[in-house]
């Protein structure tokens, strides 16, 4: 893994917060030197913050901290990291952490250009520096991500993936899981995976299935039970996209409690 980082002057520091959503833990990325920039401080764990502080001190301090999104496993350590590194500037999308400068799609921050990649969170950014992309939870090193069911989230997510696919990238540095040395193949895999779920969902709907439970059982039969809430969210995001595309049959996505929120 380390040899993929040779020539990129990037360090990966993995937090000790493994779990079904974080895989082996959250990745914090330290990029460049004199000063270094940090992507995602990670969770508020003392040992993790200490490791990040050590790395940035070796690299001549922090020029800025970029947040892919404001979930706790990525942004929890922000306050403590700032406090211990001389209060450097922070940049995030509109919904980012308090005290962060708003970064819009296409804007620069230190060595990075921000790419809007909504889906997992409505205000999610990926950061491109040279031929490396720091993908947060838009693309993981392994497995897939759940998509929050905000209106338009799934189609926006697919657009974001296709934009990243069009860039000449040599390396993806994900928020969880291993480095991705073949970005084109991984992005194709992610796009194909979503379209494959959509295909299977359309097939289940064509067979007359309508309730969330039936659709989940039919389309996400491979998902472990612990991920059921996440697959439910992703199902709703897929249903929203089908509605947007005018392909959603009447009554789809109803649960026992009545109409569920899919918008
Ligand atoms: Zn995460």
Short mmCIF file of C-alpha atoms and ligand atoms in Angstrom, two decimals:
data_model
loop_
_atom_site.label_atom_id
_atom_site.label_comp_id
_atom_site.label_asym_id
_atom_site.label_seq_id
_atom_site.Cartn_x
_atom_site.Cartn_y
_atom_site.Cartn_z
CA UNK A 1 0.00 0.00 0.00
CA UNK A 2 2.74 2.44 0.99
CA UNK A 3 4.42 2.22 -2.42
CA UNK A 4 1.31 3.64 -4.09
CA UNK A 5 1.93 6.80 -2.09
CA UNK A 6 5.54 7.18 -3.23
CA UNK A 7 5.81 10.33 -5.31
CA UNK A 8 2.61 11.78 -3.86
CA UNK A 9 4.01 13.18 -0.60
CA UNK A 10 0.83 12.06 1.15
CA UNK A 11 0.52 10.27 4.49
CA UNK A 12 -2.46 8.17 5.55
CA UNK A 13 -3.28 7.96 9.25
CA UNK A 14 -6.03 5.47 10.06
CA UNK A 15 -8.12 6.04 13.19
CA UNK A 16 -8.90 3.18 15.52
CA UNK A 17 -12.68 3.33 14.97
CA UNK A 18 -13.47 0.16 12.99
CA UNK A 19 -17.11 -0.75 12.33
CA UNK A 20 -19.64 -1.74 9.66
CA UNK A 21 -19.68 1.80 8.21
CA UNK A 22 -16.07 2.80 8.86
CA UNK A 23 -14.52 -0.50 7.67
CA UNK A 24 -11.08 -0.69 9.36
CA UNK A 25 -11.35 2.94 10.54
CA UNK A 26 -11.48 6.49 9.18
CA UNK A 27 -8.55 7.63 7.04
CA UNK A 28 -7.06 11.05 7.75
CA UNK A 29 -4.84 12.33 4.95
CA UNK A 30 -1.88 14.68 5.38
CA UNK A 31 -0.80 16.23 2.11
CA UNK A 32 2.44 18.06 1.22
CA UNK A 33 4.64 20.01 3.60
CA UNK A 34 5.77 23.50 4.70
CA UNK A 35 2.88 23.68 5.32
CA UNK A 36 0.93 20.43 5.10
CA UNK A 37 -2.83 20.27 4.49
CA UNK A 38 -5.14 17.82 6.23
CA UNK A 39 -8.17 16.11 4.69
CA UNK A 40 -10.67 14.98 7.37
CA UNK A 41 -9.31 15.19 10.94
CA UNK A 42 -11.15 11.95 11.78
CA UNK A 43 -12.98 10.92 14.95
CA UNK A 44 -12.35 12.57 18.33
CA UNK A 45 -9.94 9.93 19.64
CA UNK A 46 -6.91 11.18 21.60
CA UNK A 47 -4.50 8.68 20.05
CA UNK A 48 -5.61 9.57 16.55
CA UNK A 49 -5.29 13.33 17.08
CA UNK A 50 -1.80 12.80 18.55
CA UNK A 51 -0.74 10.79 15.48
CA UNK A 52 -2.04 13.49 13.11
CA UNK A 53 -0.32 16.25 15.12
CA UNK A 54 2.98 14.29 15.00
CA UNK A 55 2.73 13.90 11.24
CA UNK A 56 1.91 17.55 10.53
CA UNK A 57 4.70 18.73 12.83
CA UNK A 58 7.16 16.60 10.85
CA UNK A 59 5.85 18.37 7.76
CA UNK A 60 6.21 21.94 8.95
CA UNK A 61 2.76 22.58 10.40
CA UNK A 62 -0.78 22.86 9.03
CA UNK A 63 -1.73 25.29 6.26
CA UNK A 64 -5.39 24.28 6.35
CA UNK A 65 -7.91 21.55 7.05
CA UNK A 66 -10.36 20.38 4.38
CA UNK A 67 -13.54 18.49 5.31
CA UNK A 68 -15.24 16.12 2.87
CA UNK A 69 -18.38 16.15 5.04
CA UNK A 70 -19.34 16.80 8.63
CA UNK A 71 -20.07 13.27 9.93
CA UNK A 72 -18.43 12.63 13.31
CA UNK A 73 -16.10 9.93 12.06
CA UNK A 74 -14.50 12.53 9.73
CA UNK A 75 -14.93 15.84 11.57
CA UNK A 76 -15.09 14.84 15.26
CA UNK A 77 -11.43 15.70 15.89
CA UNK A 78 -11.61 19.07 14.10
CA UNK A 79 -11.77 21.31 17.16
CA UNK A 80 -8.96 19.51 18.98
CA UNK A 81 -6.73 19.35 15.91
CA UNK A 82 -7.19 23.08 15.30
CA UNK A 83 -6.45 23.86 18.91
CA UNK A 84 -3.17 21.93 18.76
CA UNK A 85 -1.99 23.22 15.40
CA UNK A 86 -2.34 27.00 15.72
CA UNK A 87 -5.95 27.37 14.56
CA UNK A 88 -5.44 26.90 10.80
CA UNK A 89 -8.22 27.76 8.32
CA UNK A 90 -10.88 25.14 7.64
CA UNK A 91 -12.85 24.67 4.44
CA UNK A 92 -15.99 22.60 3.87
CA UNK A 93 -19.20 22.56 1.84
CA UNK A 94 -22.18 24.66 2.91
CA UNK A 95 -23.30 22.32 5.68
CA UNK A 96 -19.79 21.91 7.07
CA UNK A 97 -18.54 22.36 10.58
CA UNK A 98 -18.82 25.62 12.51
CA UNK A 99 -15.99 28.01 11.74
CA UNK A 100 -15.34 26.53 8.31
CA UNK A 101 -15.09 28.64 5.17
CA UNK A 102 -17.68 27.63 2.60
CA UNK A 103 -16.13 25.91 -0.36
CA UNK A 104 -18.14 25.57 -3.55
CA UNK A 105 -17.60 23.21 -6.46
CA UNK A 106 -14.52 24.23 -8.44
CA UNK A 107 -13.00 26.43 -5.74
CA UNK A 108 -9.42 26.02 -4.58
CA UNK A 109 -8.16 25.55 -1.04
CA UNK A 110 -4.40 25.09 -0.58
CA UNK A 111 -3.33 22.39 -3.06
CA UNK A 112 -6.93 21.20 -3.58
CA UNK A 113 -9.76 21.82 -6.00
CA UNK A 114 -13.18 20.97 -4.57
CA UNK A 115 -15.56 18.69 -6.47
CA UNK A 116 -19.17 18.52 -5.32
CA UNK A 117 -19.96 14.85 -4.72
CA UNK A 118 -23.32 14.79 -2.90
CA UNK A 119 -25.02 11.48 -2.16
CA UNK A 120 -23.64 10.00 1.04
CA UNK A 121 -24.20 13.42 2.59
CA UNK A 122 -25.94 16.34 0.84
CA UNK A 123 -22.89 18.59 1.26
CA UNK A 124 -20.07 16.27 0.37
CA UNK A 125 -16.87 17.35 -1.36
CA UNK A 126 -14.03 15.41 -2.92
CA UNK A 127 -10.65 17.16 -3.15
CA UNK A 128 -8.31 16.81 -6.11
CA UNK A 129 -4.61 17.66 -5.75
CA UNK A 130 -2.49 16.84 -8.79
CA UNK A 131 -3.51 13.35 -9.92
CA UNK A 132 -4.76 12.26 -6.50
CA UNK A 133 -8.37 12.56 -5.34
CA UNK A 134 -9.40 12.51 -1.69
CA UNK A 135 -12.85 11.00 -1.98
CA UNK A 136 -14.19 10.97 1.61
CA UNK A 137 -17.25 8.73 1.62
CA UNK A 138 -18.14 9.26 -2.05
CA UNK A 139 -15.90 6.31 -2.93
CA UNK A 140 -14.43 3.86 -0.41
CA UNK A 141 -11.45 1.57 -0.78
CA UNK A 142 -13.77 -1.42 -0.63
CA UNK A 143 -17.51 -2.07 -0.66
CA UNK A 144 -20.09 0.61 -1.48
CA UNK A 145 -21.46 3.61 0.40
CA UNK A 146 -25.00 4.30 1.52
CA UNK A 147 -26.78 7.20 -0.10
CA UNK A 148 -28.87 9.54 2.05
CA UNK A 149 -32.36 9.80 0.51
CA UNK A 150 -32.50 13.55 -0.11
CA UNK A 151 -34.36 14.66 -3.20
CA UNK A 152 -32.14 14.25 -6.24
CA UNK A 153 -29.34 12.63 -4.22
CA UNK A 154 -28.90 9.52 -6.35
CA UNK A 155 -28.77 11.27 -9.70
CA UNK A 156 -26.43 13.91 -8.25
CA UNK A 157 -24.24 11.16 -6.82
CA UNK A 158 -23.96 9.47 -10.22
CA UNK A 159 -23.12 12.79 -11.88
CA UNK A 160 -20.36 13.36 -9.31
CA UNK A 161 -18.88 9.91 -9.92
CA UNK A 162 -18.92 10.46 -13.70
CA UNK A 163 -17.15 13.79 -13.31
CA UNK A 164 -14.40 12.20 -11.24
CA UNK A 165 -14.19 9.45 -13.86
CA UNK A 166 -13.47 12.09 -16.52
CA UNK A 167 -10.38 13.39 -14.65
CA UNK A 168 -6.85 12.08 -15.27
CA UNK A 169 -6.46 10.58 -11.78
CA UNK A 170 -3.76 8.14 -10.69
CA UNK A 171 -4.85 7.57 -7.10
CA UNK A 172 -7.98 7.66 -4.95
CA UNK A 173 -7.45 8.30 -1.25
CA UNK A 174 -10.77 7.22 0.33
CA UNK A 175 -12.28 8.06 3.71
CA UNK A 176 -12.30 4.37 4.61
CA UNK A 177 -10.50 1.30 3.32
CA UNK A 178 -7.31 0.94 1.28
CA UNK A 179 -5.82 3.26 -1.31
CA UNK A 180 -7.18 2.83 -4.82
CA UNK A 181 -4.31 2.74 -7.36
CA UNK A 182 -6.69 2.36 -10.35
CA UNK A 183 -9.26 5.17 -10.09
CA UNK A 184 -10.92 4.53 -13.46
CA UNK A 185 -11.67 0.89 -12.63
CA UNK A 186 -12.96 1.76 -9.16
CA UNK A 187 -15.19 4.59 -10.42
CA UNK A 188 -16.55 2.34 -13.18
CA UNK A 189 -17.23 -0.31 -10.53
CA UNK A 190 -19.14 2.23 -8.40
CA UNK A 191 -21.21 3.53 -11.31
CA UNK A 192 -21.97 0.00 -12.53
CA UNK A 193 -22.90 -1.11 -9.03
CA UNK A 194 -25.51 1.66 -8.66
CA UNK A 195 -26.95 1.00 -12.12
CA UNK A 196 -27.05 -2.72 -11.36
CA UNK A 197 -29.06 -2.07 -8.18
CA UNK A 198 -31.37 0.17 -10.20
CA UNK A 199 -31.86 -2.60 -12.76
CA UNK A 200 -32.67 -5.13 -10.07
CA UNK A 201 -35.03 -2.65 -8.42
CA UNK A 202 -36.88 -2.05 -11.70
CA UNK A 203 -37.11 -5.82 -12.14
CA UNK A 204 -38.58 -6.28 -8.64
CA UNK A 205 -41.08 -3.47 -9.28
CA UNK A 206 -42.04 -5.09 -12.60
CA UNK A 207 -42.76 -8.31 -10.69
CA UNK A 208 -45.25 -6.35 -8.59
CA UNK A 209 -43.23 -5.86 -5.40
CA UNK A 210 -44.07 -2.54 -3.74
CA UNK A 211 -43.28 -2.48 0.00
CA UNK A 212 -39.87 -1.37 1.25
CA UNK A 213 -39.39 -4.67 3.05
CA UNK A 214 -40.12 -6.73 -0.08
CA UNK A 215 -37.95 -4.53 -2.27
CA UNK A 216 -35.05 -4.71 0.20
CA UNK A 217 -35.33 -8.49 0.43
CA UNK A 218 -35.38 -8.80 -3.35
CA UNK A 219 -32.72 -6.28 -4.32
CA UNK A 220 -30.39 -6.18 -1.29
CA UNK A 221 -30.51 -9.89 -0.45
CA UNK A 222 -26.69 -9.83 -0.13
CA UNK A 223 -26.59 -7.05 2.50
CA UNK A 224 -25.90 -8.05 6.12
CA UNK A 225 -28.68 -7.31 8.64
CA UNK A 226 -26.57 -4.71 10.44
CA UNK A 227 -26.61 -2.59 7.27
CA UNK A 228 -30.42 -2.73 6.87
CA UNK A 229 -30.98 0.93 7.93
CA UNK A 230 -28.32 2.01 5.43
CA UNK A 231 -29.76 -0.10 2.61
CA UNK A 232 -33.21 1.31 3.42
CA UNK A 233 -31.84 4.82 2.96
CA UNK A 234 -30.19 3.81 -0.31
CA UNK A 235 -33.42 2.14 -1.52
CA UNK A 236 -35.29 5.40 -0.89
CA UNK A 237 -32.64 7.31 -2.82
CA UNK A 238 -33.04 4.88 -5.73
CA UNK A 239 -36.85 5.22 -5.60
CA UNK A 240 -36.48 8.99 -5.64
CA UNK A 241 -34.34 8.76 -8.77
CA UNK A 242 -36.92 6.52 -10.47
CA UNK A 243 -39.62 9.06 -9.61
CA UNK A 244 -37.44 11.81 -11.06
CA UNK A 245 -36.98 9.69 -14.22
CA UNK A 246 -40.74 9.05 -14.42
CA UNK A 247 -40.22 5.29 -13.97
CA UNK A 248 -41.67 4.77 -10.49
CA UNK A 249 -44.92 2.74 -10.39
CA UNK A 250 -47.74 3.86 -8.13
CA UNK A 251 -47.57 2.63 -4.53
CA UNK A 252 -43.87 1.74 -4.56
CA UNK A 253 -41.92 2.16 -1.33
CA UNK A 254 -44.85 1.92 1.05
CA UNK A 255 -44.11 0.47 4.45
CA UNK A 256 -46.48 -1.05 7.02
CA UNK A 257 -46.84 2.36 8.64
CA UNK A 258 -48.16 3.94 5.46
CA UNK A 259 -46.43 6.04 2.86
CA UNK A 260 -42.75 6.45 3.63
CA UNK A 261 -40.79 9.55 2.97
CA UNK A 262 -38.89 9.14 -0.26
CA UNK A 263 -38.65 12.76 -1.30
ZN1 LIG B 1 -17.23 7.97 7.03
#
